[in-house]
Amino acid sequence: MSELEKREMHFVTILDRGEDLLVQQHPASKCIEGHLQALKSQWSWLLQLTLCLERHLKLATDYHSFYDEIREAENWLAKRDDILNTKYSQSEFSLDQGEGLLRGMQDVREELNAFGETVAHLQHQATTIVPLKQRKQPVNRQCTVQTICPYKQGNISLEQNESCTLLDTSGRVKWRVKTAKGVEGSVHGVCLLLPPPDQEAIEAADRLKRLFDRSVALWQKKQLRLRQNMIFATIKVVKGWDFEQFLAMGAEQRTAIRRALNDDADKLLAEGDPADPQLRRLRREMDEVNRLFDEFEKRARAEEESKQASRIFTEQCISLKTRLEEMARELDHIILSPMPRDLDSLEHAVQILDDYKRRLGLLEPDLRHLQETFRTITLKTPALKKSLDNLLELWKELNTQAGLQGDRLKLLEGALAGLEDNEQVISDLEGKLSRQLELPSSQEGLYEVFKRLSAIQETISAQQPEMDKMNDSADQLGRMGVPTKVLGDLKRLHANVERLNSRWNNICGQLAERLRSVETAIGLMKNLQTSIVVEETWVEKQTEKLQALPTATSARELDTMLGEAMERAPKIEQVNLTGGRLIREAKVRRARLNRI
């Protein structure tokens, strides 16, 4: 074309010169005009031939480019098939390697998707490829051809793109055709075009499409197998987990892994052939993995519940421990408080202790609830058990110490009540005894004193159990023991009890002595009175007898009476001795009472 363009300027120059000559009416105008017409006709024919050659060249270029692209596409598919059959056909790999293979498979899939457009384009292009080889082959059957440019020669006249029937291509330059009007003639073959499609191009594109579909099917197969192997690799890793590794991942991650694993397995089972041994194996492996997940999740829930229960238990334990420790300090204060010295103070102390016991009893439901919480802990630890045991021991110790303090107060109440009551009784008895200083001189008086002393003895006998009760309470309180801080109060109580016992013993001793003295005096008084009556009777008889004797009584008779009197003297002396003993007894009693 560049050469034609160069010649076109020269051609135009020649035409201009010829036109000028014709305008100047050159003598050879007819000859010049004939040459100009011939030149224009040849130039037009040359341009048409050039146009036809350009069209054939373009179609030939498209033809060869199409087949080159077909070969390149086939090579590209072959390489992808090779990669799928080698690199992506591994059955054993780690999870990281599997992730890399899956990403690579996705890249291959994207390449195939993009290549699918190329295949579609080549299939479409195949419909535009002309049957180039057919131009060199004999016509076995009539076919349609098209004109590339207008053609007029001889009896053949064809317009551009007009269709006609090809009859023979045996001519070296011209082909024999038959126009739509039924006119047969020879036309330059370069002006004729065998219209597309080329059957070989269609077959090549279809073959490429089949190769592409086979590669896609291979990718799907390898992708399915890779996903299976990836799931098997994941299952292998999951089966290798211990419970600590399972917990370390966290609930969300564990759930995501299980969900993804089951989703992938379900998709594979839905997509694959149920008769595939690998899928049956996958189903068995997934059942085992799900059982493992269920077991671990159950243990995890139990451990989480145990941790939650442990946290609740610890919080309750701390709260209850704080309150029990406060109660312990309060009980220490109660125990170390000074011992009451009277019944009013004691009553106040008992009220304080009863209120303490009531408030301590209010903590028992919390302690039982704590024990229930501990029983709900699945994974009990020695530390939690020890905390509960310590609280139970503290609870029991507080109740024991509160009970002991209550027993102390009861014993103290017995001692203080005994001191108060016995003090009054002893004071009354001492007053009664102090009013019995003189012994009466008559037997009736002695009997009256003996009666009053016997009444006092009965009072003492009735009061003795109260004294014993007081002493027992004081002794038991001493044996129970008290804190060192209140030991002085206990000694003071014992001193008061001992002092009262001393007074009691003194009263008992005095009463016994007085009773003995009165009984002795009564006995002596009885003997004295009897002896006095006898002796006075004898003396009166002897006196009457002497008075009845005459003055001239013989000495012998008087000696007889004197002898009888002398014989009677010891008895009279005995009466005097009895009276002296009675007097001494009265004096001794007075002296003793004076000392008291």
Short mmCIF file of N, CA, C and O in Angstrom, two decimals, residues 347-395:
data_model
loop_
_atom_site.label_atom_id
_atom_site.label_comp_id
_atom_site.label_asym_id
_atom_site.label_seq_id
_atom_site.Cartn_x
_atom_site.Cartn_y
_atom_site.Cartn_z
N GLU A 347 -27.61 -10.75 134.88
CA GLU A 347 -28.75 -10.80 133.96
C GLU A 347 -28.45 -10.04 132.68
O GLU A 347 -28.77 -10.50 131.57
N HIS A 348 -27.78 -8.88 132.79
CA HIS A 348 -27.39 -8.12 131.60
C HIS A 348 -26.40 -8.91 130.75
O HIS A 348 -26.50 -8.94 129.51
N ALA A 349 -25.44 -9.56 131.41
CA ALA A 349 -24.46 -10.37 130.67
C ALA A 349 -25.15 -11.53 129.97
O ALA A 349 -24.80 -11.88 128.83
N VAL A 350 -26.13 -12.15 130.62
CA VAL A 350 -26.85 -13.27 130.00
C VAL A 350 -27.63 -12.77 128.79
O VAL A 350 -27.68 -13.44 127.74
N GLN A 351 -28.24 -11.60 128.90
CA GLN A 351 -28.97 -11.04 127.75
C GLN A 351 -28.03 -10.78 126.57
O GLN A 351 -28.37 -11.06 125.41
N ILE A 352 -26.86 -10.24 126.87
CA ILE A 352 -25.88 -10.00 125.80
C ILE A 352 -25.49 -11.31 125.13
O ILE A 352 -25.43 -11.42 123.89
N LEU A 353 -25.24 -12.36 125.94
CA LEU A 353 -24.84 -13.65 125.38
C LEU A 353 -25.99 -14.28 124.59
O LEU A 353 -25.76 -14.86 123.52
N ASP A 354 -27.22 -14.19 125.09
CA ASP A 354 -28.36 -14.74 124.36
C ASP A 354 -28.54 -14.03 123.01
O ASP A 354 -28.83 -14.68 122.00
N ASP A 355 -28.38 -12.72 122.99
CA ASP A 355 -28.47 -11.99 121.72
C ASP A 355 -27.36 -12.42 120.78
O ASP A 355 -27.57 -12.56 119.57
N TYR A 356 -26.16 -12.65 121.35
CA TYR A 356 -25.04 -13.12 120.52
C TYR A 356 -25.36 -14.49 119.92
O TYR A 356 -25.14 -14.72 118.73
N LYS A 357 -25.91 -15.41 120.75
CA LYS A 357 -26.25 -16.74 120.24
C LYS A 357 -27.32 -16.65 119.16
O LYS A 357 -27.29 -17.39 118.18
N ARG A 358 -28.28 -15.75 119.36
CA ARG A 358 -29.34 -15.58 118.35
C ARG A 358 -28.74 -15.12 117.02
O ARG A 358 -29.05 -15.67 115.96
N ARG A 359 -27.87 -14.12 117.07
CA ARG A 359 -27.26 -13.62 115.84
C ARG A 359 -26.32 -14.65 115.24
O ARG A 359 -26.19 -14.74 114.00
N LEU A 360 -25.65 -15.43 116.07
CA LEU A 360 -24.80 -16.50 115.55
C LEU A 360 -25.64 -17.57 114.88
O LEU A 360 -25.26 -18.12 113.84
N GLY A 361 -26.83 -17.85 115.45
CA GLY A 361 -27.71 -18.84 114.82
C GLY A 361 -28.24 -18.39 113.47
O GLY A 361 -28.54 -19.22 112.61
N LEU A 362 -28.34 -17.05 113.27
CA LEU A 362 -28.81 -16.54 111.98
C LEU A 362 -27.82 -16.83 110.86
O LEU A 362 -28.19 -16.78 109.68
N LEU A 363 -26.57 -17.12 111.21
CA LEU A 363 -25.56 -17.43 110.19
C LEU A 363 -25.59 -18.89 109.76
O LEU A 363 -24.94 -19.27 108.78
N GLU A 364 -26.34 -19.72 110.49
CA GLU A 364 -26.35 -21.14 110.15
C GLU A 364 -26.93 -21.41 108.77
O GLU A 364 -26.39 -22.23 108.02
N PRO A 365 -28.05 -20.75 108.34
CA PRO A 365 -28.53 -20.98 106.96
C PRO A 365 -27.48 -20.61 105.90
O PRO A 365 -27.36 -21.29 104.89
N ASP A 366 -26.71 -19.54 106.15
CA ASP A 366 -25.66 -19.17 105.20
C ASP A 366 -24.59 -20.25 105.14
O ASP A 366 -24.06 -20.55 104.06
N LEU A 367 -24.28 -20.84 106.29
CA LEU A 367 -23.29 -21.91 106.31
C LEU A 367 -23.80 -23.14 105.57
O LEU A 367 -23.04 -23.78 104.81
N ARG A 368 -25.07 -23.49 105.76
CA ARG A 368 -25.63 -24.63 105.02
C ARG A 368 -25.65 -24.34 103.52
O ARG A 368 -25.36 -25.23 102.70
N HIS A 369 -26.00 -23.08 103.16
CA HIS A 369 -25.99 -22.71 101.73
C HIS A 369 -24.58 -22.81 101.17
O HIS A 369 -24.39 -23.22 100.01
N LEU A 370 -23.60 -22.44 101.96
CA LEU A 370 -22.21 -22.56 101.52
C LEU A 370 -21.84 -24.01 101.28
O LEU A 370 -21.15 -24.35 100.31
N GLN A 371 -22.30 -24.90 102.16
CA GLN A 371 -22.03 -26.32 101.97
C GLN A 371 -22.72 -26.84 100.71
O GLN A 371 -22.14 -27.66 99.97
N GLU A 372 -23.94 -26.37 100.44
CA GLU A 372 -24.63 -26.76 99.21
C GLU A 372 -23.87 -26.28 97.99
O GLU A 372 -23.73 -27.00 96.99
N THR A 373 -23.38 -25.05 98.04
CA THR A 373 -22.59 -24.52 96.93
C THR A 373 -21.34 -25.35 96.71
O THR A 373 -20.97 -25.64 95.57
N PHE A 374 -20.70 -25.77 97.80
CA PHE A 374 -19.49 -26.59 97.68
C PHE A 374 -19.81 -27.93 97.03
O PHE A 374 -19.02 -28.44 96.23
N ARG A 375 -20.98 -28.49 97.35
CA ARG A 375 -21.35 -29.78 96.75
C ARG A 375 -21.61 -29.65 95.25
O ARG A 375 -21.49 -30.63 94.51
N THR A 376 -21.99 -28.45 94.79
CA THR A 376 -22.23 -28.26 93.35
C THR A 376 -20.95 -28.10 92.55
O THR A 376 -20.98 -28.13 91.33
N ILE A 377 -19.83 -27.91 93.22
CA ILE A 377 -18.55 -27.76 92.52
C ILE A 377 -18.09 -29.12 92.03
O ILE A 377 -17.90 -30.05 92.82
N THR A 378 -17.94 -29.23 90.72
CA THR A 378 -17.54 -30.52 90.14
C THR A 378 -16.08 -30.83 90.45
O THR A 378 -15.74 -31.94 90.86
N LEU A 379 -15.22 -29.85 90.21
CA LEU A 379 -13.78 -30.05 90.41
C LEU A 379 -13.39 -29.40 91.72
O LEU A 379 -13.00 -28.23 91.77
N LYS A 380 -13.53 -30.15 92.80
CA LYS A 380 -13.20 -29.63 94.13
C LYS A 380 -11.69 -29.67 94.33
O LYS A 380 -11.04 -30.64 93.98
N THR A 381 -11.16 -28.60 94.89
CA THR A 381 -9.72 -28.52 95.16
C THR A 381 -9.49 -28.61 96.66
O THR A 381 -10.37 -28.27 97.46
N PRO A 382 -8.30 -29.06 97.06
CA PRO A 382 -7.99 -29.11 98.50
C PRO A 382 -8.11 -27.75 99.18
O PRO A 382 -8.51 -27.67 100.34
N ALA A 383 -7.78 -26.68 98.44
CA ALA A 383 -7.86 -25.34 99.04
C ALA A 383 -9.31 -24.98 99.37
O ALA A 383 -9.59 -24.43 100.45
N LEU A 384 -10.24 -25.28 98.44
CA LEU A 384 -11.65 -25.00 98.71
C LEU A 384 -12.16 -25.85 99.87
O LEU A 384 -12.90 -25.36 100.73
N LYS A 385 -11.75 -27.12 99.90
CA LYS A 385 -12.17 -28.00 100.99
C LYS A 385 -11.62 -27.49 102.32
O LYS A 385 -12.34 -27.47 103.34
N LYS A 386 -10.39 -27.03 102.31
CA LYS A 386 -9.79 -26.52 103.54
C LYS A 386 -10.51 -25.25 104.00
O LYS A 386 -10.74 -25.06 105.21
N SER A 387 -10.88 -24.38 103.05
CA SER A 387 -11.61 -23.16 103.42
C SER A 387 -12.93 -23.50 104.10
O SER A 387 -13.28 -22.90 105.12
N LEU A 388 -13.65 -24.47 103.51
CA LEU A 388 -14.92 -24.87 104.11
C LEU A 388 -14.70 -25.50 105.48
O LEU A 388 -15.44 -25.19 106.44
N ASP A 389 -13.69 -26.37 105.60
CA ASP A 389 -13.41 -27.00 106.89
C ASP A 389 -13.04 -25.96 107.95
O ASP A 389 -13.46 -26.07 109.11
N ASN A 390 -12.26 -24.97 107.55
CA ASN A 390 -11.88 -23.92 108.50
C ASN A 390 -13.10 -23.16 108.99
O ASN A 390 -13.21 -22.84 110.19
N LEU A 391 -14.02 -22.85 108.06
CA LEU A 391 -15.23 -22.15 108.48
C LEU A 391 -16.09 -23.02 109.40
O LEU A 391 -16.65 -22.53 110.40
N LEU A 392 -16.20 -24.32 109.06
CA LEU A 392 -16.98 -25.21 109.92
C LEU A 392 -16.35 -25.31 111.30
O LEU A 392 -17.06 -25.31 112.33
N GLU A 393 -15.02 -25.41 111.34
CA GLU A 393 -14.34 -25.47 112.64
C GLU A 393 -14.54 -24.18 113.42
O GLU A 393 -14.79 -24.20 114.64
N LEU A 394 -14.45 -23.03 112.72
CA LEU A 394 -14.67 -21.75 113.39
C LEU A 394 -16.10 -21.66 113.90
O LEU A 394 -16.35 -21.19 115.02
N TRP A 395 -17.06 -22.12 113.07
CA TRP A 395 -18.47 -22.11 113.48
C TRP A 395 -18.68 -22.97 114.73
O TRP A 395 -19.31 -22.55 115.70
#
